[in-house]
Amino acid sequence: MAQFIQSVVKDLLDNKTNFLNTTLILPGKRPMLFFKEEFQRQAKNILLPEMRSIEELMSELSGLEIISGINLWFKAYQAYKKVVEKADTFEEFIKWGPTILKDFDDIDASLQPADKILDYLVSVERISKWGEGKIEIGKNEVIQNHLTFWGIVSKMYFQLQQDLIAAREGYAGMVFRIASEKADEIIENNTKKYVFAGFNALTKAEQGLIFRLEKENLATLYWDADKYYYNNPNQEAGSFLRQYKDKIKPINWVVDEFSKSKNLKTIGVAKQVGQAKYIADIIRNLSEEEIKNTALILADESILPAILNSLPENITHLNISMGIPLRSVPLAQFFKSIFELQMNREKLGKGSLFYFKNILQILENKTLSEYSSDESRTLAYDIRKQNRIFNSENSIQSSLGDSIFRSLFHIPKSITEFIHHLKNWTDALLHHPKMNDLLMKEYLFFFKKVFNQLHENLLVIDDIKDYRTLFLLYNKIVSSETVAFIGEPLKGLQLMGLLETRLLNFENIIMTSVNDEILPLGRQNNTFIPYDIRKQMKLNTFTENDSIYAYHFYRLIQRAKNAYFVYDTEADGMSSGEKSRFLAQIKFESNHTIEEIFAAPDFKSEPLREIVIEKTEETIHKLWNWANDGISPSSLSTYLRNQLDFYEQRIFRIDEVEEAEETVSARTLGNIVHATLEELYTPILNRILHENDFKAIEKQKDSTLQKHFRNEYKDGHLDKGPNYLIYKIAEKIVDGVLSKDLKTAKENEFIIQSLEIKNKIDFTLTNGKTIKLSGVIDRIDSVNNQIRIIDYKTGYASDISVKTEEIELVYQKEDKAKQLQLIFYAHLFYADKANLNKDIELCIFPIKFPKKELIKLKVDKNSVIDSSIVENSKEAMSTLIEEILSANIPFKQNS
């Protein structure tokens, strides 16, 4: 694993280095553990040298603390406000500020004079070249904005430098520059010696200090290079090391490992999950000893969850040296909901009401489901049942009792108070008696750290004016923060990102997402400084970044024996579907043969099994309860359409969870229309209707419709947005029914006899057993003494006729639901012996189409029907019901 580290330690021991006076400087902290282990392995009872990262060294030598992230953003915004008359809001600044800070960092780390670069960006001569001198700069708005922007940025740079130095702080590039500029002072006062090991791409600031220390014999440099890329002037992996040839002593060491025989394979697999599954198969076939010398390297770290979910059972020890972004952990969605709760209170709830979706997201978060209570579950149920779209602080808190979620539904006096409360709430949950999940504790610790950082900054600045800006800032923090995993660095499979492999070597390499645009990243520059100026002013461009990735890639392979490079073959999202050009370079430029494989999932097609549910005693008992309670026409239609739906909904009452409606649903719309028409017509039942009756109804219509809209929709708004449109639809439907009925009343003797009458009757099956039929007839009326049984429907059908000899098909086919329902109503009507001699029409009233005529059921082409319809359909209906009740006929999936 650590051949380079072994060589460095051996050389230091062979040269009898005085470790009391030596500091070992490394590119990062991760290799320190491996150095300590190697020192202990090669020498017993020695005092180890002090070990520092390059950042720690530069901070110490410059006398400045390195700051980044939110702390730096706020410092930069304060500097920005000092140099402009009318500053952007912090929300606007955060969109461009971090990119400018990255450019400042590059300028300083490259030891380039900032004033020269920034002045050149606003140079009139340079801009004139764009149009070959033909551009009138003062009259061009785009150019004027460009000049103004860079003028402000230039002032901001110097102001920020001044502010940071006063606070004994600095961003990384600035700290490195100041340390490099103090080289003479450091050399004069320094008695220590330094060992720099494993570096490659040094910034100009790092070169200025490190090379000077070496020249003064205060530093020893150990490089890890291979002849293959070091001696080849066209090989980008060695470009930085070749630049140092004339500036330093001969390089320790240039080895010849890359050219040795290796087993190299490229594997093209579709999607991240496909890669994860293939890699699991590779690892599954490795011995325990081989796994110890294996690194699984993720070129794209977003594949981590898929990898972790696919690891095979022979992985008993795992060390993950990369972090998972804080935004990706399960708790992130929960805290996002808390921020959105306050954002939507400001935006939608008029500052005092909480939006129901955010409330439910918090109360029903699966990650914290263990902490839900009867009170929180009841509140969630009530919000849905009562359609409470907006909820007050008092109503929520009084409903939640002692629930841990209670204090989250609080209207803070300020944003600072909100963050302070959130920090305390997170700390309380961290120490909750039920909190035994170590991983959850780790996540909570990191979120508490974020809230603490936010709170400290909010105490000293007042630039965050609303929750939207706060959330934007919070989002940027959790996107940059990572949760470090706790593993066993010296045991088992090593899982890491490419940059974590520095100084380490492995016999077996498995690398994921080895695609172009991922390795290397290519032209993905996070900068405002154009490429031509970066090139001219000797700032790093994407070319130098490619060289850095190339070095890490080739250095990793140089001592490996087996390497598997897995790439995504799908061209979507960030992936081009093409393997990295690094792989093509090895294939065509090196002496190695690469085995190329395209992997596809091994699908085993098994015939679908028919779903059959046998009827148990309990099922039969529930079926008879259903039959004795009253069989509805819709339940019979459900059975014909889907027997499994019938089984779930009608027998075991497995209904979909009723959701609160932000926008009125079709079901609710139907309920509103039915209830409105019922109330409007009830005072004028059983008498001949005249035009004046409808004039009276018209006066009551609006208030009645609004009342029933409120009854169904509870706290919902009907005066704006989609619901206003739906309200107007309901109004139009009601107007359409009234208009059609008015026309009928003008031209005929028109009487409405009953509305929404629930009927329940006995029905004797052909096997002699009696059950009950139950249904609600929307309306029974008469036109010129012709009785009409009416069912309101929002849809439309052109033909619902049936022949007497084919009437059994109504009870066998799912597409005859309308005929079944109307014939069912005939059974309910004729069950009253007083109706046996009356002829009826069975009609569908298409209430969404008021200009259409009523759709009448025709039996043998006749729309006027008598009681014979009952006798003609009785046996077919009985057969269907007996099938449902039969213990010997199971429920099956409809074909």
PDB file of N, CA, C and O in Angstrom, residues 235-268:
ATOM      1  N   GLN A 235       3.967  14.085 -22.240  1.00  0.00           N
ATOM      2  CA  GLN A 235       3.080  13.423 -21.273  1.00  0.00           C
ATOM      3  C   GLN A 235       2.708  14.429 -20.181  1.00  0.00           C
ATOM      4  O   GLN A 235       3.536  14.866 -19.391  1.00  0.00           O
ATOM      5  N   GLU A 236       1.419  14.816 -20.144  1.00  0.00           N
ATOM      6  CA  GLU A 236       0.974  15.898 -19.253  1.00  0.00           C
ATOM      7  C   GLU A 236       1.138  15.558 -17.772  1.00  0.00           C
ATOM      8  O   GLU A 236       1.262  16.452 -16.938  1.00  0.00           O
ATOM      9  N   ALA A 237       1.144  14.274 -17.423  1.00  0.00           N
ATOM     10  CA  ALA A 237       1.259  13.894 -16.010  1.00  0.00           C
ATOM     11  C   ALA A 237       2.568  14.368 -15.392  1.00  0.00           C
ATOM     12  O   ALA A 237       2.645  14.595 -14.183  1.00  0.00           O
ATOM     13  N   GLY A 238       3.601  14.528 -16.212  1.00  0.00           N
ATOM     14  CA  GLY A 238       4.895  14.961 -15.684  1.00  0.00           C
ATOM     15  C   GLY A 238       5.217  16.409 -15.943  1.00  0.00           C
ATOM     16  O   GLY A 238       6.341  16.858 -15.695  1.00  0.00           O
ATOM     17  N   SER A 239       4.234  17.188 -16.412  1.00  0.00           N
ATOM     18  CA  SER A 239       4.527  18.572 -16.830  1.00  0.00           C
ATOM     19  C   SER A 239       5.013  19.441 -15.681  1.00  0.00           C
ATOM     20  O   SER A 239       5.949  20.236 -15.852  1.00  0.00           O
ATOM     21  N   PHE A 240       4.424  19.322 -14.501  1.00  0.00           N
ATOM     22  CA  PHE A 240       4.849  20.152 -13.365  1.00  0.00           C
ATOM     23  C   PHE A 240       6.247  19.756 -12.908  1.00  0.00           C
ATOM     24  O   PHE A 240       7.107  20.615 -12.675  1.00  0.00           O
ATOM     25  N   LEU A 241       6.492  18.450 -12.795  1.00  0.00           N
ATOM     26  CA  LEU A 241       7.798  17.986 -12.312  1.00  0.00           C
ATOM     27  C   LEU A 241       8.909  18.397 -13.272  1.00  0.00           C
ATOM     28  O   LEU A 241      10.014  18.752 -12.835  1.00  0.00           O
ATOM     29  N   ARG A 242       8.632  18.357 -14.578  1.00  0.00           N
ATOM     30  CA  ARG A 242       9.661  18.766 -15.544  1.00  0.00           C
ATOM     31  C   ARG A 242       9.993  20.252 -15.426  1.00  0.00           C
ATOM     32  O   ARG A 242      11.124  20.670 -15.677  1.00  0.00           O
ATOM     33  N   GLN A 243       8.970  21.044 -15.035  1.00  0.00           N
ATOM     34  CA  GLN A 243       9.211  22.490 -14.871  1.00  0.00           C
ATOM     35  C   GLN A 243      10.190  22.775 -13.732  1.00  0.00           C
ATOM     36  O   GLN A 243      10.850  23.811 -13.708  1.00  0.00           O
ATOM     37  N   TYR A 244      10.288  21.850 -12.759  1.00  0.00           N
ATOM     38  CA  TYR A 244      11.108  22.101 -11.571  1.00  0.00           C
ATOM     39  C   TYR A 244      12.570  21.692 -11.771  1.00  0.00           C
ATOM     40  O   TYR A 244      13.417  21.945 -10.900  1.00  0.00           O
ATOM     41  N   LYS A 245      12.899  21.043 -12.889  1.00  0.00           N
ATOM     42  CA  LYS A 245      14.240  20.474 -13.086  1.00  0.00           C
ATOM     43  C   LYS A 245      15.353  21.473 -12.790  1.00  0.00           C
ATOM     44  O   LYS A 245      16.339  21.154 -12.112  1.00  0.00           O
ATOM     45  N   ASP A 246      15.206  22.663 -13.316  1.00  0.00           N
ATOM     46  CA  ASP A 246      16.286  23.648 -13.204  1.00  0.00           C
ATOM     47  C   ASP A 246      16.214  24.473 -11.922  1.00  0.00           C
ATOM     48  O   ASP A 246      17.072  25.333 -11.698  1.00  0.00           O
ATOM     49  N   LYS A 247      15.182  24.217 -11.108  1.00  0.00           N
ATOM     50  CA  LYS A 247      14.995  25.044  -9.919  1.00  0.00           C
ATOM     51  C   LYS A 247      15.394  24.329  -8.633  1.00  0.00           C
ATOM     52  O   LYS A 247      15.518  24.966  -7.580  1.00  0.00           O
ATOM     53  N   ILE A 248      15.582  23.016  -8.707  1.00  0.00           N
ATOM     54  CA  ILE A 248      15.832  22.229  -7.489  1.00  0.00           C
ATOM     55  C   ILE A 248      16.974  21.260  -7.729  1.00  0.00           C
ATOM     56  O   ILE A 248      17.477  21.087  -8.839  1.00  0.00           O
ATOM     57  N   LYS A 249      17.368  20.588  -6.669  1.00  0.00           N
ATOM     58  CA  LYS A 249      18.374  19.541  -6.771  1.00  0.00           C
ATOM     59  C   LYS A 249      17.767  18.344  -7.503  1.00  0.00           C
ATOM     60  O   LYS A 249      16.556  18.274  -7.670  1.00  0.00           O
ATOM     61  N   PRO A 250      18.595  17.388  -7.947  1.00  0.00           N
ATOM     62  CA  PRO A 250      18.056  16.226  -8.666  1.00  0.00           C
ATOM     63  C   PRO A 250      16.900  15.573  -7.911  1.00  0.00           C
ATOM     64  O   PRO A 250      16.920  15.457  -6.690  1.00  0.00           O
ATOM     65  N   ILE A 251      15.899  15.179  -8.683  1.00  0.00           N
ATOM     66  CA  ILE A 251      14.646  14.695  -8.097  1.00  0.00           C
ATOM     67  C   ILE A 251      14.829  13.345  -7.413  1.00  0.00           C
ATOM     68  O   ILE A 251      15.378  12.412  -7.992  1.00  0.00           O
ATOM     69  N   ASN A 252      14.384  13.254  -6.176  1.00  0.00           N
ATOM     70  CA  ASN A 252      14.268  11.976  -5.448  1.00  0.00           C
ATOM     71  C   ASN A 252      12.794  11.586  -5.442  1.00  0.00           C
ATOM     72  O   ASN A 252      12.002  12.254  -4.800  1.00  0.00           O
ATOM     73  N   TRP A 253      12.253  10.620  -6.059  1.00  0.00           N
ATOM     74  CA  TRP A 253      12.963   9.715  -6.941  1.00  0.00           C
ATOM     75  C   TRP A 253      12.198   9.611  -8.239  1.00  0.00           C
ATOM     76  O   TRP A 253      10.984   9.827  -8.277  1.00  0.00           O
ATOM     77  N   VAL A 254      12.924   9.250  -9.305  1.00  0.00           N
ATOM     78  CA  VAL A 254      12.266   8.922 -10.565  1.00  0.00           C
ATOM     79  C   VAL A 254      12.411   7.411 -10.735  1.00  0.00           C
ATOM     80  O   VAL A 254      13.511   6.919 -10.992  1.00  0.00           O
ATOM     81  N   VAL A 255      11.323   6.695 -10.558  1.00  0.00           N
ATOM     82  CA  VAL A 255      11.358   5.231 -10.592  1.00  0.00           C
ATOM     83  C   VAL A 255      10.940   4.728 -11.976  1.00  0.00           C
ATOM     84  O   VAL A 255      10.521   5.510 -12.831  1.00  0.00           O
ATOM     85  N   ASP A 256      11.075   3.438 -12.172  1.00  0.00           N
ATOM     86  CA  ASP A 256      10.655   2.831 -13.436  1.00  0.00           C
ATOM     87  C   ASP A 256       9.691   1.693 -13.113  1.00  0.00           C
ATOM     88  O   ASP A 256      10.029   0.514 -13.209  1.00  0.00           O
ATOM     89  N   GLU A 257       8.494   2.066 -12.716  1.00  0.00           N
ATOM     90  CA  GLU A 257       7.489   1.084 -12.302  1.00  0.00           C
ATOM     91  C   GLU A 257       6.351   0.958 -13.310  1.00  0.00           C
ATOM     92  O   GLU A 257       5.766  -0.102 -13.474  1.00  0.00           O
ATOM     93  N   PHE A 258       6.035   2.040 -13.982  1.00  0.00           N
ATOM     94  CA  PHE A 258       4.864   2.041 -14.864  1.00  0.00           C
ATOM     95  C   PHE A 258       5.000   1.034 -16.002  1.00  0.00           C
ATOM     96  O   PHE A 258       4.018   0.415 -16.431  1.00  0.00           O
ATOM     97  N   SER A 259       6.227   0.850 -16.499  1.00  0.00           N
ATOM     98  CA  SER A 259       6.435  -0.018 -17.660  1.00  0.00           C
ATOM     99  C   SER A 259       6.351  -1.504 -17.319  1.00  0.00           C
ATOM    100  O   SER A 259       6.290  -2.335 -18.222  1.00  0.00           O
ATOM    101  N   LYS A 260       6.343  -1.843 -16.025  1.00  0.00           N
ATOM    102  CA  LYS A 260       6.279  -3.254 -15.638  1.00  0.00           C
ATOM    103  C   LYS A 260       4.926  -3.855 -16.006  1.00  0.00           C
ATOM    104  O   LYS A 260       3.924  -3.147 -16.114  1.00  0.00           O
ATOM    105  N   SER A 261       4.910  -5.164 -16.167  1.00  0.00           N
ATOM    106  CA  SER A 261       3.698  -5.873 -16.600  1.00  0.00           C
ATOM    107  C   SER A 261       2.542  -5.630 -15.644  1.00  0.00           C
ATOM    108  O   SER A 261       2.699  -5.720 -14.422  1.00  0.00           O
ATOM    109  N   LYS A 262       1.364  -5.342 -16.227  1.00  0.00           N
ATOM    110  CA  LYS A 262       0.177  -5.074 -15.418  1.00  0.00           C
ATOM    111  C   LYS A 262      -1.050  -5.685 -16.095  1.00  0.00           C
ATOM    112  O   LYS A 262      -1.090  -5.834 -17.316  1.00  0.00           O
ATOM    113  N   ASN A 263      -2.013  -5.999 -15.289  1.00  0.00           N
ATOM    114  CA  ASN A 263      -3.298  -6.500 -15.791  1.00  0.00           C
ATOM    115  C   ASN A 263      -4.276  -5.325 -15.779  1.00  0.00           C
ATOM    116  O   ASN A 263      -4.783  -4.933 -14.729  1.00  0.00           O
ATOM    117  N   LEU A 264      -4.542  -4.756 -16.953  1.00  0.00           N
ATOM    118  CA  LEU A 264      -5.391  -3.566 -17.052  1.00  0.00           C
ATOM    119  C   LEU A 264      -6.670  -3.901 -17.805  1.00  0.00           C
ATOM    120  O   LEU A 264      -6.627  -4.507 -18.885  1.00  0.00           O
ATOM    121  N   LYS A 265      -7.789  -3.483 -17.264  1.00  0.00           N
ATOM    122  CA  LYS A 265      -9.078  -3.738 -17.918  1.00  0.00           C
ATOM    123  C   LYS A 265      -9.924  -2.469 -17.895  1.00  0.00           C
ATOM    124  O   LYS A 265      -9.950  -1.746 -16.890  1.00  0.00           O
ATOM    125  N   THR A 266     -10.617  -2.208 -19.005  1.00  0.00           N
ATOM    126  CA  THR A 266     -11.654  -1.171 -18.997  1.00  0.00           C
ATOM    127  C   THR A 266     -12.999  -1.869 -19.142  1.00  0.00           C
ATOM    128  O   THR A 266     -13.140  -2.793 -19.947  1.00  0.00           O
ATOM    129  N   ILE A 267     -13.960  -1.430 -18.352  1.00  0.00           N
ATOM    130  CA  ILE A 267     -15.285  -2.062 -18.362  1.00  0.00           C
ATOM    131  C   ILE A 267     -16.336  -0.990 -18.564  1.00  0.00           C
ATOM    132  O   ILE A 267     -16.454  -0.056 -17.756  1.00  0.00           O
ATOM    133  N   GLY A 268     -17.080  -1.081 -19.649  1.00  0.00           N
ATOM    134  CA  GLY A 268     -18.183  -0.160 -19.892  1.00  0.00           C
ATOM    135  C   GLY A 268     -19.474  -0.724 -19.342  1.00  0.00           C
ATOM    136  O   GLY A 268     -19.882  -1.833 -19.696  1.00  0.00           O
TER     137      GLY A 268
END
